[in-house]
Tab-separated table of C-alpha atoms in Angstrom:
chain	number	residue	atom	x	y	z
A	16	MET	CA	-15.836	71.374	-5.695
A	17	TRP	CA	-14.162	69.987	-8.707
A	18	MET	CA	-10.741	70.678	-7.372
A	19	LEU	CA	-11.678	68.772	-3.912
A	20	PHE	CA	-13.077	65.862	-5.992
A	21	ILE	CA	-9.925	65.410	-8.231
A	22	PHE	CA	-7.801	65.735	-4.985
A	23	CYS	CA	-9.703	63.199	-3.272
A	24	VAL	CA	-9.357	60.933	-6.349
A	25	LEU	CA	-5.620	61.446	-6.546
A	26	LEU	CA	-5.300	60.546	-2.818
A	27	LEU	CA	-7.416	57.343	-3.181
A	28	VAL	CA	-5.097	56.336	-6.288
A	29	LEU	CA	-2.025	57.110	-4.453
A	30	PHE	CA	-3.332	54.903	-1.448
A	31	PHE	CA	-4.204	51.716	-3.394
A	32	TYR	CA	-0.833	52.059	-5.352
A	33	ALA	CA	1.134	52.440	-2.234
A	34	ARG	CA	-0.245	48.924	-1.088
A	35	SER	CA	1.499	47.218	-4.165
A	36	GLY	CA	4.484	46.871	-1.846
A	37	VAL	CA	8.404	48.217	-1.928
A	38	ALA	CA	10.580	46.909	-4.473
A	39	PRO	CA	13.515	45.257	-2.965
A	40	GLU	CA	16.865	46.763	-3.235
A	41	SER	CA	18.439	45.970	-6.503
A	42	ALA	CA	22.107	44.408	-7.177
A	43	LEU	CA	23.094	47.469	-9.205
A	44	LYS	CA	25.491	49.900	-7.892
A	45	LEU	CA	25.592	53.154	-9.785
A	46	SER	CA	28.329	55.564	-10.189
A	47	SER	CA	29.202	57.889	-7.228
A	48	CYS	CA	31.151	60.264	-9.518
A	49	LYS	CA	30.738	64.042	-8.757
A	50	GLY	CA	28.009	65.468	-11.091
A	51	PRO	CA	25.448	63.386	-13.339
A	52	MET	CA	26.184	60.134	-14.862
A	53	VAL	CA	27.181	60.516	-18.695
A	54	ILE	CA	24.769	58.043	-20.475
A	55	ALA	CA	25.102	57.525	-24.163
A	56	HIS	CA	21.925	57.291	-26.142
A	57	GLY	CA	21.626	54.503	-28.451
A	58	ASN	CA	20.201	56.517	-31.418
A	59	ASP	CA	20.065	55.032	-34.968
A	60	CYS	CA	18.886	58.172	-36.635
A	61	GLY	CA	21.980	60.258	-37.261
A	62	ASN	CA	21.908	62.270	-34.181
A	63	GLY	CA	25.150	60.786	-32.575
A	64	PHE	CA	28.349	60.296	-33.954
A	65	PHE	CA	27.985	56.497	-34.623
A	66	PRO	CA	25.194	54.276	-35.510
A	67	GLY	CA	23.288	53.520	-32.334
A	68	ASN	CA	23.067	50.105	-31.157
A	69	THR	CA	25.919	48.824	-33.099
A	70	GLN	CA	29.401	47.397	-32.542
A	71	GLU	CA	30.894	50.809	-33.667
A	72	TYR	CA	28.795	52.670	-31.162
A	73	LEU	CA	29.369	50.391	-28.272
A	74	GLN	CA	33.136	50.203	-28.720
A	75	ASN	CA	33.365	54.168	-29.186
A	76	MET	CA	31.244	54.938	-26.077
A	77	VAL	CA	33.604	52.588	-23.814
A	78	ALA	CA	36.578	54.493	-25.380
A	79	LEU	CA	35.236	57.837	-24.854
A	80	GLY	CA	34.614	56.974	-21.077
A	81	VAL	CA	31.108	57.274	-20.411
A	82	ASP	CA	29.402	56.052	-17.255
A	83	ALA	CA	26.449	54.068	-18.869
A	84	ILE	CA	25.216	53.169	-22.218
A	85	GLU	CA	21.587	52.905	-23.330
A	86	ILE	CA	20.380	50.335	-25.862
A	87	ASP	CA	17.103	49.173	-27.394
A	88	LEU	CA	15.920	45.616	-27.531
A	89	TRP	CA	13.626	43.585	-29.914
A	90	LEU	CA	12.757	39.841	-29.845
A	91	SER	CA	13.722	37.880	-32.990
A	92	ALA	CA	11.144	35.436	-34.420
A	93	ASP	CA	13.257	32.616	-32.837
A	94	GLY	CA	13.879	34.190	-29.422
A	95	HIS	CA	17.002	36.285	-29.256
A	96	LEU	CA	17.017	39.820	-28.054
A	97	VAL	CA	18.572	42.107	-30.668
A	98	LEU	CA	19.885	45.473	-30.738
A	99	ARG	CA	17.565	47.906	-32.645
A	100	HIS	CA	15.594	50.881	-32.145
A	101	ASP	CA	12.623	50.708	-34.297
A	102	PRO	CA	10.371	47.629	-35.193
A	103	ASP	CA	10.847	47.827	-38.813
A	104	LEU	CA	13.964	47.253	-40.790
A	105	GLU	CA	13.355	49.835	-43.783
A	106	ASP	CA	14.425	52.824	-41.778
A	107	SER	CA	17.802	51.637	-40.845
A	108	THR	CA	19.223	48.642	-42.647
A	109	ASP	CA	19.053	47.318	-46.079
A	110	GLY	CA	16.162	44.741	-45.209
A	111	SER	CA	12.519	44.935	-45.135
A	112	GLY	CA	9.683	44.042	-42.755
A	113	PHE	CA	9.692	43.837	-39.108
A	114	ILE	CA	12.369	42.726	-36.799
A	115	GLU	CA	10.116	40.302	-34.801
A	116	ASP	CA	9.176	38.273	-37.858
A	117	ARG	CA	12.745	37.346	-38.972
A	118	THR	CA	15.128	34.900	-37.304
A	119	LEU	CA	18.512	35.904	-35.888
A	120	ALA	CA	19.981	34.268	-39.001
A	121	ASP	CA	17.889	36.432	-41.243
A	122	LEU	CA	18.856	39.552	-39.358
A	123	ARG	CA	22.778	38.574	-39.513
A	124	ASN	CA	22.436	38.905	-43.227
A	125	LEU	CA	21.692	42.568	-42.913
A	126	ASN	CA	23.631	45.861	-42.692
A	127	ALA	CA	22.662	47.561	-39.543
A	128	ALA	CA	23.629	50.982	-40.631
A	129	TYR	CA	22.913	51.007	-44.352
A	130	HIS	CA	20.800	54.093	-44.149
A	131	TRP	CA	22.691	55.811	-41.516
A	132	SER	CA	23.895	59.220	-42.335
A	133	ARG	CA	24.906	62.482	-40.532
A	134	ASP	CA	23.998	64.753	-43.434
A	135	ASP	CA	21.647	62.680	-45.574
A	136	GLU	CA	23.928	62.708	-48.401
A	137	THR	CA	26.857	60.402	-47.591
A	138	TYR	CA	26.282	56.717	-46.077
A	139	PRO	CA	29.692	55.724	-44.709
A	140	TYR	CA	28.542	52.294	-43.727
A	141	ARG	CA	27.359	50.944	-46.941
A	142	GLN	CA	30.974	49.981	-47.860
A	143	LYS	CA	31.726	48.769	-44.306
A	144	PRO	CA	28.564	47.110	-42.870
A	145	LEU	CA	27.882	46.566	-39.441
A	146	ARG	CA	25.718	43.572	-38.343
A	147	ILE	CA	22.831	43.404	-35.946
A	148	LEU	CA	23.971	42.511	-32.503
A	149	THR	CA	22.554	40.280	-29.911
A	150	LEU	CA	22.283	41.339	-26.182
A	151	GLU	CA	24.996	38.676	-25.368
A	152	GLU	CA	27.466	40.213	-27.786
A	153	ALA	CA	26.736	43.620	-26.469
A	154	PHE	CA	27.673	42.473	-22.973
A	155	GLU	CA	30.937	41.229	-24.274
A	156	LEU	CA	31.614	44.561	-26.123
A	157	VAL	CA	31.135	46.836	-23.059
A	158	GLY	CA	32.932	45.123	-20.377
A	159	SER	CA	31.661	46.200	-16.842
A	160	ILE	CA	30.229	49.569	-17.986
A	161	PRO	CA	26.314	49.471	-16.922
A	162	LEU	CA	23.785	49.242	-19.548
A	163	ILE	CA	20.136	50.773	-19.538
A	164	LEU	CA	18.134	48.100	-21.557
A	165	ASP	CA	15.013	49.275	-23.106
A	166	ILE	CA	12.664	46.647	-24.120
A	167	LYS	CA	10.879	47.763	-27.216
A	168	SER	CA	9.212	44.432	-27.620
A	169	GLU	CA	5.511	44.216	-26.604
A	170	GLN	CA	5.874	40.445	-25.960
A	171	LEU	CA	5.922	39.059	-22.560
A	172	ARG	CA	8.410	36.640	-23.972
A	173	ALA	CA	10.716	39.423	-24.046
A	174	ALA	CA	10.818	39.698	-20.504
A	175	HIS	CA	11.322	36.056	-19.845
A	176	VAL	CA	14.262	35.788	-22.514
A	177	LEU	CA	15.982	38.768	-20.932
A	178	SER	CA	15.492	37.623	-17.333
A	179	ASP	CA	17.121	34.165	-18.489
A	180	VAL	CA	20.197	36.220	-20.178
A	181	LEU	CA	20.926	38.016	-17.236
A	182	GLU	CA	20.592	35.163	-14.949
A	183	SER	CA	22.868	32.896	-17.034
A	184	ARG	CA	25.533	35.545	-17.882
A	185	GLY	CA	25.367	37.016	-14.087
A	186	LYS	CA	24.733	40.491	-15.327
A	187	LYS	CA	21.803	41.529	-13.070
A	188	SER	CA	24.083	43.862	-11.174
A	189	GLN	CA	25.071	45.544	-14.454
A	190	VAL	CA	21.850	46.626	-15.873
A	191	ILE	CA	18.715	48.846	-15.632
A	192	VAL	CA	15.674	47.417	-17.683
A	193	SER	CA	13.099	49.864	-18.636
A	194	SER	CA	10.103	49.664	-21.009
A	195	PHE	CA	7.088	51.916	-22.062
A	196	ASN	CA	4.972	48.609	-22.011
A	197	HIS	CA	3.635	48.360	-18.367
A	198	ARG	CA	2.760	44.542	-18.942
A	199	VAL	CA	6.479	43.649	-20.228
A	200	ILE	CA	8.031	45.558	-17.395
A	201	GLN	CA	5.735	44.034	-14.803
A	202	GLU	CA	6.401	40.670	-16.016
A	203	PHE	CA	10.079	41.394	-15.935
A	204	ARG	CA	10.050	42.575	-12.240
A	205	ARG	CA	8.209	39.407	-11.230
A	206	LEU	CA	10.672	37.165	-12.949
A	207	SER	CA	13.853	39.205	-11.797
A	208	PRO	CA	12.745	41.215	-8.747
A	209	ASP	CA	16.306	41.883	-7.729
A	210	THR	CA	17.269	43.608	-11.021
A	211	ALA	CA	17.016	47.569	-11.049
A	212	THR	CA	14.254	48.758	-13.378
A	213	GLY	CA	13.060	52.255	-14.603
A	214	SER	CA	9.752	53.764	-14.002
A	215	THR	CA	7.009	53.329	-16.766
A	216	SER	CA	5.391	56.580	-18.132
A	217	TRP	CA	2.448	55.950	-15.698
A	218	GLU	CA	4.403	55.668	-12.775
A	219	ALA	CA	6.619	58.552	-13.399
A	220	GLY	CA	3.221	60.682	-13.944
A	221	LEU	CA	1.894	59.452	-10.573
A	222	LEU	CA	5.212	60.472	-8.876
A	223	PHE	CA	5.121	63.934	-10.676
A	224	PHE	CA	1.659	64.576	-9.488
A	225	ALA	CA	2.078	63.220	-5.955
A	226	GLN	CA	4.904	65.487	-5.178
A	227	LEU	CA	2.755	68.436	-6.483
A	228	LEU	CA	0.636	67.653	-3.333
A	229	ARG	CA	3.691	66.725	-1.291
A	230	ALA	CA	2.142	62.970	-1.137
A	231	GLU	CA	5.117	61.236	-2.501
A	232	SER	CA	5.647	59.481	0.817
A	233	LEU	CA	2.262	57.535	0.109
A	234	LEU	CA	4.113	55.952	-2.961
A	235	ALA	CA	5.804	52.519	-2.622
A	236	PRO	CA	7.578	52.265	-5.971
A	237	ARG	CA	8.506	48.886	-7.505
A	238	TYR	CA	11.368	50.599	-9.554
A	239	GLN	CA	14.492	52.081	-8.460
A	240	THR	CA	15.233	54.530	-11.172
A	241	MET	CA	13.525	57.019	-13.292
A	242	GLN	CA	14.516	58.093	-16.904
A	243	LEU	CA	12.283	61.021	-17.727
A	244	SER	CA	11.942	62.929	-20.852
A	245	MET	CA	12.852	66.666	-20.799
A	246	PHE	CA	8.945	67.216	-21.348
A	247	PHE	CA	5.874	64.936	-20.959
A	248	TRP	CA	2.628	66.152	-22.580
A	249	GLY	CA	4.211	69.813	-22.740
A	250	LEU	CA	4.873	69.814	-19.204
A	251	ASP	CA	8.260	70.396	-17.621
A	252	VAL	CA	8.491	67.334	-15.353
A	253	VAL	CA	12.159	67.385	-14.430
A	254	THR	CA	12.057	69.937	-11.678
A	255	LYS	CA	13.368	70.518	-8.330
A	256	GLY	CA	10.247	69.180	-6.808
A	257	THR	CA	10.301	65.934	-8.845
A	258	LEU	CA	13.887	65.508	-7.784
A	259	ARG	CA	13.297	66.279	-4.123
A	260	ALA	CA	10.397	63.634	-4.200
A	261	ALA	CA	12.290	60.990	-6.136
A	262	HIS	CA	15.539	61.338	-3.840
A	263	LYS	CA	13.434	61.104	-0.785
A	264	LEU	CA	12.260	57.574	-2.195
A	265	ASN	CA	15.837	56.769	-2.773
A	266	LEU	CA	15.190	56.856	-6.603
A	267	HIS	CA	17.922	57.480	-9.300
A	268	VAL	CA	16.655	60.252	-11.777
A	269	SER	CA	18.074	60.588	-15.435
A	270	VAL	CA	16.764	62.832	-18.128
A	271	TRP	CA	16.727	62.212	-21.705
A	272	THR	CA	17.503	63.069	-24.584
A	273	VAL	CA	19.659	66.343	-24.113
A	274	ASN	CA	22.142	67.656	-26.525
A	275	GLY	CA	22.358	71.315	-26.598
A	276	ARG	CA	24.874	72.987	-24.289
A	277	ALA	CA	22.340	75.334	-22.553
A	278	ASP	CA	20.145	72.292	-21.792
A	279	LEU	CA	22.792	70.221	-20.743
A	280	GLN	CA	24.003	72.976	-18.288
A	281	ARG	CA	20.561	73.576	-16.954
A	282	TYR	CA	20.213	69.799	-15.963
A	283	ILE	CA	23.752	69.705	-14.275
A	284	ASP	CA	22.684	72.720	-12.155
A	285	LEU	CA	19.475	71.292	-11.320
A	286	GLY	CA	21.303	68.185	-9.826
A	287	VAL	CA	19.904	65.299	-11.921
A	288	ASP	CA	21.467	62.102	-11.457
A	289	GLY	CA	22.154	61.162	-14.959
A	290	ILE	CA	21.818	62.797	-18.682
A	291	VAL	CA	21.100	60.747	-21.306
A	292	THR	CA	22.697	62.339	-24.473
A	293	ASP	CA	23.805	62.072	-28.170
A	294	ARG	CA	26.815	64.302	-27.243
A	295	PRO	CA	28.509	62.499	-24.399
A	296	ASP	CA	31.834	64.152	-25.436
A	297	LEU	CA	30.288	67.518	-24.882
A	298	LEU	CA	28.753	66.593	-21.489
A	299	ILE	CA	32.140	65.116	-20.263
A	300	ALA	CA	33.739	68.370	-21.196
A	301	MET	CA	31.485	70.462	-19.278
A	302	LEU	CA	31.698	68.549	-16.005
A	303	PRO	CA	34.541	69.658	-13.526
A	304	GLY	CA	37.376	67.137	-13.266
A	305	ARG	CA	36.167	64.990	-16.115
A	306	GLU	CA	38.010	64.064	-19.200
A	307	THR	CA	37.229	62.122	-22.367
A	308	LYS	CA	39.422	59.226	-23.013
A	309	THR	CA	39.082	59.839	-26.648
A	310	GLU	CA	40.070	63.216	-28.366
A	311	THR	CA	37.092	65.165	-29.354
A	312	LYS	CA	38.527	65.930	-32.783
A	313	LEU	CA	38.340	62.162	-33.511
A	314	LEU	CA	34.773	62.207	-32.828
A	315	GLU	CA	34.273	65.172	-35.107
A	316	GLN	CA	35.940	63.203	-37.814
A	317	ALA	CA	33.598	60.300	-37.240
A	318	SER	CA	30.582	63.015	-38.050
């Protein structure tokens, strides 16, 4: 009886969600290369070769030849979108307090990679500081490479500022916008309906459970892509069933954050559309017909 009740509730939820309307086709044209897209992960914590969300990171990922680059965005106190992963400044910079309490001029005075280290013993950027970047500067550094923009800010104003930047810079066709905050991403979709967005955790979970019931056809996603964690609440959500359902709905599916060779091979074999990784050099080397533009040994020296 309980199983029947849960089944009926899920169908009802799916029915009402489906009435929300289909998202228009976005301006973004993703890579058609064989195998998954190689997506560099903007990690600030020392898991990558370079400090994430910095000029060093962006320039080296472009040189490496990745297909897309993920970056994280917060809103400064005076309304500028800046690249950082965490809300506080102590973890990665030589500053203190919260990013969103500081003006861009204040943030410019900080070393974005002051605490960055691969071994917790050496800090290579204390003698050659890196400044915090704005989104506009990031666009200048990456050229035409697609960016996955993860809005970390929980302010609705961040959605407005991002929409304005993409419109003024003509960059709607170069980005995927995502956020864990449902209100923020909904506001951005309202403001910029022709820009590609990623699913929220709620939306991804709904598709996952819908495909278990073979009920994905009831969905009308307002997003064009899904960036899925390897595991969600302990569940392996990136499965053949999830991919089947997502592709049936013309959704692009990427998985994050995948670093080990065995896991990378698993998702290559599974047929995901993109892999977000701190080791894009390793992923490129594993893909038939792909070559890095930068020698791997140079990356090893950077570590």
